[in-house]
Coordinates of C-alpha atoms in Angstrom, one line a residue:
Chain A
M1 CA 138.2 146.4 91.3
L2 CA 136.3 143.1 91.9
T3 CA 138.3 140.1 91.0
I4 CA 136.9 136.6 90.5
D5 CA 139.2 133.6 90.7
A6 CA 137.8 131.0 88.2
R7 CA 141.1 129.1 87.8
G8 CA 140.8 125.4 87.8
L9 CA 137.0 125.2 87.8
S10 CA 135.3 122.8 85.4
C11 CA 133.1 124.0 82.6
P12 CA 130.6 125.8 82.9
Q13 CA 131.5 127.2 86.4
P14 CA 133.8 130.0 85.2
V15 CA 131.3 131.4 82.7
M16 CA 128.5 131.1 85.3
L17 CA 130.5 133.2 87.8
C18 CA 131.0 135.8 85.1
K19 CA 127.3 135.7 84.1
K20 CA 126.2 136.2 87.7
K21 CA 128.2 139.4 87.9
I22 CA 126.8 140.6 84.6
D23 CA 123.3 139.9 85.8
A24 CA 124.0 141.7 89.0
G25 CA 124.8 144.8 87.0
E26 CA 128.5 144.8 87.8
E27 CA 130.0 147.4 85.4
E28 CA 133.7 146.5 85.7
F29 CA 135.3 143.4 87.0
T30 CA 138.2 141.1 86.5
I31 CA 138.1 137.3 86.1
L32 CA 141.1 135.0 86.4
V33 CA 141.1 131.9 84.2
D34 CA 143.5 129.1 83.2
D35 CA 141.5 127.3 80.6
P36 CA 141.0 128.2 76.9
C37 CA 137.5 126.9 77.0
A38 CA 136.5 129.1 79.9
E39 CA 138.2 132.0 78.1
G40 CA 136.1 131.5 75.0
N41 CA 132.9 131.2 76.9
I42 CA 133.5 134.4 78.9
K43 CA 134.4 136.2 75.7
R44 CA 131.1 135.2 74.2
V45 CA 128.9 136.0 77.2
G46 CA 130.7 139.4 77.6
K47 CA 130.2 140.4 74.0
N48 CA 126.6 139.3 74.1
N49 CA 126.0 141.6 77.0
N50 CA 127.8 144.6 75.6
Y51 CA 131.0 144.4 77.7
S52 CA 134.4 145.2 76.3
L53 CA 137.1 142.7 77.1
E54 CA 140.8 143.0 77.7
F55 CA 143.0 139.9 78.0
I56 CA 146.2 140.1 80.0
D57 CA 148.6 137.1 79.9
K58 CA 149.8 136.3 83.4
G59 CA 152.1 133.4 82.4
N60 CA 151.7 129.7 83.4
D61 CA 148.6 129.6 81.1
E62 CA 146.7 132.0 83.4
K63 CA 144.9 134.9 81.9
E64 CA 143.3 138.0 83.5
I65 CA 140.2 139.1 81.7
I66 CA 139.0 142.6 82.4
L67 CA 135.3 143.2 81.5
K68 CA 133.9 146.7 81.2
K69 CA 130.3 147.6 80.5
E70 CA 130.2 149.6 77.2
V71 CA 127.9 152.6 77.0
V72 CA 125.3 151.8 74.4
N73 CA 124.7 154.7 72.1
N74 CA 121.1 154.8 71.1
V75 CA 121.2 157.8 68.8
Chain B
M1 CA 116.3 136.0 73.2
F2 CA 118.6 133.1 72.3
K3 CA 122.1 134.0 71.3
S4 CA 125.3 132.8 69.7
F5 CA 124.1 130.3 67.1
S6 CA 127.5 129.1 65.7
V7 CA 128.1 128.0 62.1
K8 CA 131.4 126.6 63.2
L9 CA 129.7 124.3 65.7
L10 CA 127.1 123.4 63.2
L11 CA 129.8 122.3 60.8
A12 CA 131.6 120.3 63.5
G13 CA 128.2 118.6 64.2
A14 CA 127.8 118.0 60.4
V15 CA 131.2 116.1 60.3
I16 CA 130.2 114.0 63.3
G17 CA 126.7 113.4 61.8
F18 CA 128.3 112.4 58.5
F19 CA 130.7 109.9 60.2
I20 CA 127.8 108.4 62.2
A21 CA 126.0 107.5 59.0
F22 CA 129.1 106.7 57.0
L23 CA 130.7 104.4 59.5
M24 CA 127.3 102.6 59.9
K25 CA 127.3 102.2 56.1
L26 CA 130.8 100.7 56.2
G27 CA 130.0 98.1 58.9
N28 CA 129.7 99.7 62.3
P29 CA 126.7 98.5 64.3
V30 CA 123.3 99.5 62.8
N31 CA 121.3 102.1 64.7
M32 CA 124.6 103.2 66.2
G33 CA 127.4 104.2 63.8
V34 CA 129.3 106.0 66.5
C35 CA 128.8 105.7 70.3
A36 CA 131.3 106.9 72.8
V37 CA 130.2 104.7 75.7
C38 CA 129.5 101.5 73.7
F39 CA 132.9 101.8 72.1
L40 CA 134.5 102.2 75.5
R41 CA 132.6 99.1 76.6
D42 CA 134.0 97.3 73.6
T43 CA 137.5 98.5 74.6
S44 CA 136.7 97.2 78.1
G45 CA 135.9 93.8 76.5
A46 CA 139.2 93.8 74.6
L47 CA 140.9 94.4 78.0
K48 CA 138.9 91.4 79.4
I49 CA 137.1 93.5 82.0
H50 CA 134.0 91.8 80.6
T51 CA 133.9 88.6 78.6
V52 CA 131.2 89.1 75.9
G53 CA 133.2 88.0 72.9
A54 CA 131.2 89.9 70.3
L55 CA 131.6 93.1 72.2
S56 CA 135.4 93.0 72.6
Y57 CA 137.4 95.3 70.3
F58 CA 139.9 98.1 70.7
R59 CA 137.6 100.5 68.8
P60 CA 139.8 102.6 66.5
E61 CA 137.3 105.5 66.9
I62 CA 138.2 105.7 70.7
I63 CA 141.9 105.7 69.9
G64 CA 141.2 108.4 67.3
F65 CA 139.1 110.6 69.7
I66 CA 141.9 110.7 72.2
L67 CA 144.8 111.0 69.8
G68 CA 143.0 113.5 67.5
S69 CA 142.5 115.7 70.5
F70 CA 146.1 115.2 71.6
F71 CA 147.4 116.3 68.2
A72 CA 145.2 119.4 68.1
A73 CA 146.3 120.2 71.7
L74 CA 150.0 119.8 70.7
I75 CA 149.5 122.0 67.6
F76 CA 147.6 124.7 69.3
K77 CA 149.6 124.6 72.5
E78 CA 146.9 123.4 74.8
F79 CA 148.6 120.1 75.8
K80 CA 148.9 120.7 79.6
S81 CA 148.9 118.5 82.7
K82 CA 145.8 119.4 84.7
A83 CA 144.6 117.5 87.7
G84 CA 143.2 117.6 91.2
S85 CA 139.4 117.9 91.1
A86 CA 137.9 115.0 93.1
P87 CA 139.2 112.2 91.0
A88 CA 137.5 109.4 92.9
L89 CA 134.1 111.1 92.7
R90 CA 134.7 111.6 89.0
F91 CA 135.6 107.9 88.6
F92 CA 132.3 106.7 90.1
I93 CA 130.1 109.4 88.5
S94 CA 131.6 108.3 85.1
F95 CA 131.2 104.6 86.1
F96 CA 127.5 105.2 86.5
V97 CA 127.2 107.4 83.5
A98 CA 128.4 104.3 81.5
V99 CA 125.8 102.2 83.4
G100 CA 123.0 104.6 82.5
A101 CA 124.1 104.8 78.9
L102 CA 124.1 101.0 78.6
V103 CA 120.6 100.7 80.0
F104 CA 119.4 103.1 77.3
L105 CA 122.0 101.5 74.9
G106 CA 124.0 104.5 73.9
C107 CA 125.6 107.7 74.8
P108 CA 124.1 111.0 73.5
F109 CA 125.9 110.5 70.2
R110 CA 124.1 107.2 69.7
M111 CA 120.8 108.7 70.9
M112 CA 121.1 111.2 68.1
A113 CA 122.2 108.4 65.7
R114 CA 119.1 106.4 66.7
I115 CA 116.8 109.4 66.2
A116 CA 118.4 110.1 62.8
A117 CA 117.9 106.5 61.7
G118 CA 114.1 106.7 62.6
D119 CA 114.2 104.9 65.9
P120 CA 111.3 106.4 68.0
T121 CA 112.4 104.8 71.3
A122 CA 115.5 107.1 71.3
L123 CA 113.1 110.1 71.7
F124 CA 112.6 109.0 75.3
G125 CA 116.3 109.0 75.8
L126 CA 116.5 112.6 74.4
L127 CA 113.8 113.7 76.9
G128 CA 115.7 111.9 79.7
L129 CA 119.0 113.5 78.8
I130 CA 117.4 117.0 78.8
A131 CA 115.7 116.3 82.2
G132 CA 119.1 115.0 83.6
V133 CA 120.9 118.1 82.3
Y134 CA 118.2 120.3 83.8
T135 CA 118.7 118.6 87.2
G136 CA 122.4 119.1 87.0
V137 CA 121.9 122.8 86.1
I138 CA 119.8 123.3 89.2
F139 CA 122.8 122.1 91.3
L140 CA 125.3 124.1 89.3
Q141 CA 123.2 127.3 89.9
K142 CA 123.2 126.5 93.6
G143 CA 127.0 126.5 93.5
F144 CA 127.8 122.9 92.9
S145 CA 131.5 122.2 92.2
L146 CA 133.8 119.2 92.5
G147 CA 136.5 121.7 93.4
R148 CA 139.4 123.2 91.4
S149 CA 142.0 121.4 89.3
Y150 CA 145.5 122.7 88.9
N151 CA 148.2 123.1 86.3
I152 CA 150.7 120.6 87.6
N153 CA 153.3 120.7 84.9
N154 CA 154.3 117.0 85.1
F155 CA 154.2 113.9 83.1
S156 CA 150.5 113.1 83.7
K157 CA 149.4 114.7 80.5
W158 CA 150.9 111.8 78.6
I159 CA 148.7 109.2 80.3
A160 CA 145.6 109.3 78.1
P161 CA 147.6 109.6 74.8
G162 CA 149.9 106.9 76.0
M163 CA 147.0 104.6 76.8
A164 CA 145.4 105.2 73.4
T165 CA 148.7 104.5 71.7
M166 CA 149.0 101.2 73.7
F167 CA 145.4 100.3 72.5
F168 CA 146.5 101.0 69.0
I169 CA 149.6 98.8 69.3
F170 CA 147.4 95.9 70.7
L171 CA 145.0 96.4 67.9
I172 CA 147.7 96.2 65.2
V173 CA 150.0 93.6 66.8
K174 CA 147.2 91.4 68.2
P175 CA 149.2 89.8 71.0
E176 CA 147.8 86.4 72.0
F177 CA 146.7 87.5 75.5
I178 CA 144.2 89.9 73.9
P179 CA 141.0 88.2 72.9
A180 CA 140.7 87.8 69.2
Y181 CA 137.0 88.2 69.0
P182 CA 135.4 90.1 66.2
A183 CA 133.3 93.0 67.3
S184 CA 129.5 93.0 66.7
G185 CA 130.1 95.0 63.6
Y186 CA 132.9 97.2 62.5
A187 CA 134.0 99.5 59.7
P188 CA 137.5 99.1 58.1
L189 CA 140.1 99.8 60.8
W190 CA 142.0 102.6 59.1
I191 CA 138.8 104.4 58.1
S192 CA 137.5 104.2 61.7
L193 CA 140.8 105.4 63.0
L194 CA 140.9 108.4 60.6
A195 CA 137.3 109.3 61.4
G196 CA 138.1 109.1 65.1
L197 CA 141.2 111.3 64.6
I198 CA 139.2 113.9 62.7
M199 CA 136.4 113.9 65.3
G200 CA 138.9 114.2 68.1
F201 CA 140.7 117.1 66.4
I202 CA 137.4 118.9 65.8
G203 CA 136.3 118.0 69.3
L204 CA 139.1 119.9 70.9
R205 CA 139.0 122.9 68.5
T206 CA 135.3 123.5 68.7
R207 CA 134.6 122.1 72.3
V208 CA 131.6 120.3 70.9
C209 CA 129.6 118.7 73.8
T210 CA 126.2 117.1 73.7
V211 CA 125.5 117.8 77.3
G212 CA 126.9 121.3 77.2
G213 CA 124.6 122.1 74.3
F214 CA 121.5 121.7 76.5
R215 CA 123.1 123.0 79.7
D216 CA 124.2 126.3 78.2
I217 CA 120.6 127.0 77.0
F218 CA 119.3 126.4 80.5
I219 CA 122.1 128.5 82.1
M220 CA 122.4 131.5 79.7
K221 CA 120.2 131.0 76.7
D222 CA 123.3 130.4 74.7
L223 CA 123.0 128.4 71.5
H224 CA 126.7 128.0 70.8
L225 CA 127.2 124.4 71.8
F226 CA 123.6 123.5 70.9
S227 CA 124.4 124.4 67.2
G228 CA 126.6 121.3 67.3
I229 CA 123.7 119.1 68.4
I230 CA 121.6 120.5 65.5
G231 CA 124.5 119.7 63.2
I232 CA 124.8 116.1 64.4
L233 CA 121.1 115.4 64.3
F234 CA 120.4 117.0 60.9
F235 CA 123.4 115.7 59.0
A236 CA 123.2 112.2 60.5
F237 CA 119.6 112.2 59.3
V238 CA 120.4 113.6 55.8
F239 CA 123.3 111.1 55.3
N240 CA 121.1 108.2 56.6
L241 CA 118.6 109.1 53.9
I242 CA 121.3 109.2 51.3
F243 CA 122.7 105.9 52.3
G244 CA 119.3 104.3 52.6
Q245 CA 119.6 103.8 56.3
F246 CA 116.6 105.7 57.5
N247 CA 113.8 103.3 58.6
F248 CA 111.0 105.1 60.4
G249 CA 109.7 103.2 63.3
D250 CA 112.5 100.6 63.3
S251 CA 114.5 100.0 66.5
P252 CA 117.1 97.3 65.6
G253 CA 119.3 96.1 68.4
V254 CA 117.6 98.1 71.2
H255 CA 114.6 97.8 73.6
S256 CA 111.4 99.8 73.9
D257 CA 111.3 99.8 77.7
N258 CA 110.8 103.5 77.4
L259 CA 110.7 104.5 81.1
W260 CA 114.2 103.0 81.4
N261 CA 115.3 104.6 78.1
F262 CA 114.3 107.9 79.7
L263 CA 116.0 107.1 83.1
G264 CA 119.1 105.7 81.5
L265 CA 119.9 109.0 79.7
Y266 CA 118.6 111.0 82.7
V267 CA 121.6 109.4 84.5
V268 CA 123.9 110.4 81.6
G269 CA 122.7 114.0 81.5
F270 CA 122.8 114.5 85.3
G271 CA 126.2 112.8 85.8
S272 CA 127.8 114.5 82.8
C273 CA 126.7 117.9 84.2
L274 CA 128.5 117.0 87.4
I275 CA 131.8 116.1 85.7
G276 CA 131.6 119.0 83.2
G277 CA 131.0 117.3 79.9
C278 CA 129.5 114.4 78.0
P279 CA 131.4 111.1 77.5
F280 CA 132.9 112.2 74.2
R281 CA 134.0 115.5 75.7
Q282 CA 135.7 113.6 78.5
M283 CA 137.9 111.7 76.0
I284 CA 138.7 115.0 74.3
L285 CA 139.8 116.6 77.6
A286 CA 141.8 113.5 78.4
G287 CA 143.6 113.7 75.1
S288 CA 144.6 117.3 75.9
G289 CA 146.3 116.3 79.2
N290 CA 143.5 116.6 81.7
S291 CA 144.0 113.9 84.3
D292 CA 140.5 114.4 85.9
S293 CA 138.9 113.5 82.5
T294 CA 141.3 110.6 82.1
V295 CA 140.0 109.2 85.3
S296 CA 136.5 109.7 83.9
V297 CA 137.4 107.7 80.8
L298 CA 138.8 104.9 83.0
G299 CA 135.6 105.1 85.1
M300 CA 133.5 104.6 81.9
I301 CA 135.7 101.7 80.7
V302 CA 135.3 99.9 84.1
G303 CA 131.6 100.9 84.3
G304 CA 131.0 99.6 80.8
G305 CA 132.7 96.3 81.6
L306 CA 130.9 95.8 84.9
S307 CA 127.6 96.7 83.3
H308 CA 127.9 93.4 81.3
N309 CA 129.3 91.4 84.2
F310 CA 126.4 92.4 86.4
M311 CA 123.9 92.0 83.6
M312 CA 122.8 95.7 83.7
V313 CA 123.0 96.0 79.9
S314 CA 119.5 95.9 78.6
A315 CA 119.3 94.2 75.3
S316 CA 115.6 93.2 75.0
N317 CA 114.2 95.0 78.0
A318 CA 115.5 96.7 81.2
T319 CA 116.9 93.9 83.4
I320 CA 116.3 93.8 87.2
S321 CA 119.9 94.7 87.9
A322 CA 119.7 97.5 85.3
K323 CA 116.8 99.0 87.3
Y324 CA 118.7 98.7 90.5
G325 CA 121.8 100.2 88.9
V326 CA 119.9 103.2 87.5
V327 CA 118.0 104.0 90.7
F328 CA 121.3 103.7 92.7
A329 CA 123.0 106.0 90.2
I330 CA 120.3 108.6 90.6
A331 CA 120.5 108.4 94.4
L332 CA 124.3 108.6 94.3
F333 CA 124.3 111.6 92.0
F334 CA 121.8 113.5 94.2
A335 CA 123.9 112.7 97.2
I336 CA 127.1 113.9 95.6
A337 CA 125.4 117.0 94.2
I338 CA 123.8 118.0 97.5
F339 CA 127.0 117.5 99.4
S340 CA 129.1 119.4 96.9
V341 CA 126.9 122.5 96.7
K342 CA 128.2 125.9 97.9
K343 CA 131.8 125.1 97.1
I344 CA 131.5 128.1 94.8
K345 CA 130.1 131.3 95.9
Y346 CA 128.4 133.3 93.2

């Protein structure tokens, strides 16, 4: 699975990396962050674009966020 | 089309807007109330980096911003040593952000305070800020980055809170080597300090950022941080009305050299995009242990001081050296931005 390393990047670069992948139609990818601000931004942009998010604590303040495109049911 | 309007950020902005009007009512400078850069400049005077007596004061709000963020970071386990992203560039970008802000006469907080008090010249600052942020966003989208910072797990997280504590001790003890000048205008010390602490605490918890508010609209049509800007503007206006401080068309204490009002905040918007947040946000990050932002705060303290020494502060109109300073800042920022593009591959 595609993994993006956004650790240590200043705001708003982590969320921009995430947004680029969403805009490119990437259905499933992982993003590594070490900043609570970046984490909140990614959570928001993911939810706004119908992605499910899973957060895995990697220790030393690092988190792996797995984003998966949710199938939108239009029925 | 636009997403994520946030009531939480709106309320955070409301608190800041209230303090802008309230502290003005209690004695802080008129048409200002709260200003991150002006107050760092006053701190700079208290440290004798410049020698304008009336503008020398360890502003309790500054101490409060940093320590309020520090306490919030401690409580919510965000107090971490981070460092390593181009500190010297950050120092000089911040230095010139302070120069730009003092040509306009105010950081984005004061720009909103001025609009909310009825000062029409501040609208040129608002337009300049937006244009500056837009320029920064162009470079961010091309892959601009000053490089990564790292969790370094050492003592450096204590530098900014330690420095703020030292300022507080100087403020209270009044040692004789510190100039005993009164500031241009000031609210009671303990109220200013408490207001600063509350704003600092809220600043860390909500990540409110005046530059980020516009930036996120350009980047992803996201209104989250912009909600804070609406809160500050609207509630500063409402409380100015309540306190009888709204005077439409009045511009006390500032100039109407509007090209330079525009360009002054253009520098602030552009530079703040390059360092990842507005002057207030830099103090919040510094308080939470970020050494890169601590360097930014130091850059603004030195920049604020030297703005006075080099007569770049524009009281009645933009001075010659102010114009040179602003033009140089814009050229420097373009050079830094151009040479720092493509560090990040999208």
